[in-house]
Amino acid sequence: MLNAHPSMRLAGEVQGAMVPTAQRWEMLGSKVYRSSPPDSDGDASARKAVQPIDLLCDEQSEFKAFTMGTRPLPSDGAQRIVRGFKDIAWTSEALEMLDVLFPCNRKIFNTRANASAQASSKDAAFATPAVPRPVSTDLAVMLPHARAHHERDRLTGHTWRSHWIELGDDGFTTSQFNNLLSWLGEDSCRFTGVIHSNAPGAGSEGGAGGFNNTAGSWRDAANLLSGNCSLQVV
């Protein structure tokens, strides 16, 4: 839905990429990696001390590449683009890493009201008897971290940093996405309906089905935007 906005370029799931990024950051910050003097034989593995800060630019470039996509940029060269990505695998360390890597990031926490149904859906998609579901996708592990992160933003007066949106059994509502637009600072356009991209027949080229009998691409969602969207990144 948000990709319908002319200033938004949000990528799909990036396979939990922030989890190993946080692990690399922690590893490079350890004493072992921060100091590796050469031995008396001139070991080929000897190197200068590794500084964790050296990792940041490389990782920022990696996540930028994730969000490039193929959708054309606006013809108005003055309009800046909001880039982002969706993911379903998070740890507390990964959420902290997101803030380190992108200090001005804004997080949208999307959960389901029916946690049991969500857990079953995740198991069906990501777990088999031989391959258990990764801990980073376990709701019992993720949700407390996400709620604590969101609550910390609220209590410290940084409500602009994170937004919570919950999916009910009947799907998202139009008002939820319009509230999201307001939180982002967009007051000049509003959604008139909601699409469901996972509906039968829906996809990158759209198709029949979904909530409100609509299709599933950003092009279809754009038809549900009313007004002249004016949000720009400065």
XYZ file of C-alpha atoms in Angstrom:
234
model
C 0.000 0.000 0.000
C 2.679 2.522 0.950
C 4.506 1.920 -2.325
C 1.536 3.562 -4.034
C 2.775 6.888 -2.668
C 4.968 8.599 -5.291
C 7.745 9.241 -2.744
C 7.958 5.653 -1.443
C 10.257 2.863 -2.650
C 9.927 -0.031 -0.204
C 11.489 -3.414 -0.977
C 10.092 -6.795 -0.030
C 11.588 -9.142 2.539
C 15.396 -9.188 2.622
C 15.728 -12.611 4.287
C 16.511 -11.342 7.774
C 19.634 -9.540 6.582
C 19.842 -7.265 9.627
C 20.312 -10.258 11.958
C 23.735 -11.335 10.565
C 24.664 -7.663 10.177
C 24.234 -7.222 13.937
C 26.228 -10.400 14.539
C 29.115 -9.146 12.379
C 29.063 -5.809 14.198
C 29.314 -7.552 17.563
C 32.044 -9.890 16.331
C 34.182 -7.073 14.928
C 33.833 -5.217 18.199
C 35.342 -8.077 20.180
C 38.895 -7.900 21.506
C 39.955 -10.756 19.234
C 39.116 -8.817 16.084
C 40.193 -5.425 17.341
C 43.766 -6.606 17.831
C 45.681 -9.190 15.811
C 49.445 -8.533 15.969
C 51.727 -10.468 13.615
C 53.524 -13.428 15.120
C 57.267 -14.019 14.972
C 56.940 -15.936 11.708
C 55.057 -13.196 9.906
C 51.745 -15.066 9.826
C 49.846 -14.262 6.629
C 46.658 -13.821 8.659
C 48.164 -10.962 10.643
C 46.421 -7.648 10.015
C 45.780 -4.261 11.492
C 43.137 -3.919 14.175
C 39.615 -4.046 12.734
C 37.380 -1.154 13.717
C 33.609 -1.819 13.808
C 32.942 1.631 12.355
C 34.559 0.457 9.108
C 31.595 -1.856 8.602
C 28.914 0.834 8.529
C 29.394 2.277 5.044
C 29.621 -1.171 3.459
C 26.436 -2.318 5.169
C 24.598 0.886 4.275
C 25.499 0.310 0.622
C 24.262 -3.271 0.836
C 20.855 -2.261 2.176
C 20.606 0.552 -0.359
C 21.097 -2.049 -3.101
C 18.249 -4.096 -1.598
C 15.880 -1.165 -2.050
C 16.799 -0.006 -5.560
C 14.115 -2.001 -7.386
C 12.987 -1.369 -10.951
C 10.158 1.113 -10.426
C 11.015 4.368 -12.220
C 11.843 7.429 -10.157
C 9.560 10.492 -10.296
C 10.127 12.785 -13.254
C 10.402 15.694 -10.827
C 14.087 15.680 -9.995
C 13.484 17.800 -6.889
C 11.408 15.085 -5.249
C 13.423 12.907 -2.910
C 12.637 9.250 -2.315
C 11.962 7.365 0.915
C 13.738 4.005 0.700
C 13.064 1.082 2.979
C 12.426 -2.628 3.234
C 10.166 -5.178 4.858
C 11.415 -8.133 6.866
C 10.036 -10.821 9.162
C 13.197 -11.964 10.968
C 14.360 -9.743 13.824
C 16.235 -9.942 17.100
C 16.687 -7.297 19.773
C 20.257 -6.829 18.527
C 19.046 -6.424 14.937
C 16.630 -3.661 15.972
C 19.451 -1.873 17.771
C 21.675 -2.345 14.716
C 19.027 -0.738 12.525
C 19.240 2.401 14.673
C 23.047 2.394 14.508
C 23.152 1.867 10.751
C 20.370 4.336 9.901
C 20.025 6.897 12.729
C 17.089 8.646 11.025
C 15.154 5.471 10.238
C 11.433 5.176 10.896
C 10.065 1.754 11.827
C 6.598 0.362 11.165
C 5.885 -2.655 13.366
C 3.233 -4.805 11.707
C 1.710 -7.621 13.777
C -1.437 -9.723 13.699
C -4.117 -9.613 16.373
C -4.439 -13.398 16.143
C -0.946 -14.454 17.235
C -1.769 -18.165 16.982
C -2.794 -17.802 13.345
C 0.365 -15.826 12.631
C 2.554 -18.480 14.269
C 0.862 -21.219 12.232
C 1.362 -19.215 9.057
C 5.057 -18.758 9.812
C 5.497 -22.463 10.554
C 3.847 -23.373 7.267
C 6.161 -21.054 5.357
C 9.473 -21.410 7.182
C 9.605 -24.634 9.197
C 9.637 -28.361 8.497
C 10.103 -31.322 10.867
C 13.739 -31.502 9.755
C 14.380 -27.747 9.725
C 12.916 -25.869 12.711
C 11.828 -22.287 12.300
C 14.732 -19.863 12.891
C 14.684 -18.259 16.332
C 14.741 -14.830 14.670
C 11.292 -15.541 13.174
C 9.782 -16.891 16.417
C 6.960 -14.604 17.518
C 7.447 -15.441 21.188
C 10.998 -14.117 20.841
C 10.383 -11.197 18.492
C 7.231 -9.553 19.841
C 8.554 -8.648 23.328
C 11.637 -7.059 21.737
C 9.536 -5.129 19.234
C 7.100 -3.877 21.880
C 9.950 -2.834 24.177
C 11.641 -0.979 21.317
C 8.406 0.776 20.355
C 7.604 1.656 23.975
C 11.078 3.092 24.503
C 10.565 5.407 21.532
C 7.240 6.537 22.992
C 8.544 7.133 26.512
C 11.572 9.090 25.287
C 9.426 11.413 23.179
C 10.516 9.866 19.879
C 7.102 8.805 18.616
C 8.270 9.733 15.110
C 10.677 6.768 15.236
C 8.176 3.895 15.280
C 4.536 3.164 14.475
C 2.483 0.086 15.416
C -0.125 -1.333 13.038
C -2.070 -4.517 13.757
C -3.716 -6.801 11.224
C -7.132 -8.084 12.271
C -8.772 -11.294 11.088
C -10.710 -9.265 8.502
C -7.611 -7.598 7.093
C -6.264 -4.074 7.291
C -8.613 -1.101 7.317
C -8.440 2.045 5.228
C -8.208 4.191 8.365
C -5.101 2.299 9.498
C -3.237 3.256 6.344
C -4.487 6.837 6.465
C -3.270 7.091 10.068
C 0.057 5.765 8.823
C 0.190 8.494 6.166
C -0.436 11.108 8.862
C 2.340 9.666 11.026
C 4.702 9.921 8.055
C 3.740 13.573 7.627
C 1.496 13.201 4.581
C -1.706 15.240 4.916
C -2.492 16.013 1.270
C -3.727 12.614 0.079
C -5.689 9.699 1.513
C -6.461 6.088 0.660
C -10.030 5.265 -0.300
C -9.623 1.485 0.026
C -7.191 -1.333 0.784
C -5.631 -4.011 -1.413
C -4.280 -7.378 -0.341
C -1.168 -8.401 -2.286
C -1.326 -12.035 -1.131
C -4.804 -12.613 -2.519
C -5.314 -15.360 -5.130
C -4.491 -13.953 -8.542
C -2.739 -10.890 -7.158
C 0.905 -10.133 -7.769
C 3.335 -7.723 -9.342
C 1.057 -7.364 -12.344
C -2.113 -7.248 -10.296
C -5.076 -9.568 -10.682
C -8.504 -10.312 -9.317
C -9.276 -11.051 -5.701
C -8.220 -9.637 -2.362
C -9.971 -7.507 0.197
C -12.446 -5.033 -1.298
C -12.226 -6.984 -4.590
C -9.039 -5.218 -5.583
C -5.748 -6.451 -6.987
C -2.257 -6.556 -5.585
C 0.361 -4.269 -7.125
C 1.451 -0.743 -6.214
C -0.184 0.397 -9.461
C -3.546 -0.827 -8.187
C -2.986 0.803 -4.806
C -2.146 4.087 -6.541
C -5.677 4.086 -7.932
C -6.911 4.137 -4.337
C -5.027 7.337 -3.466
C -7.135 10.474 -3.510
C -5.623 13.954 -3.513
C -2.239 15.382 -4.463
C 0.415 13.704 -2.326
C 2.985 16.260 -1.210
C 5.280 14.390 1.205
C 8.927 14.968 0.340
C 12.148 14.075 2.110
C 14.305 17.052 3.038
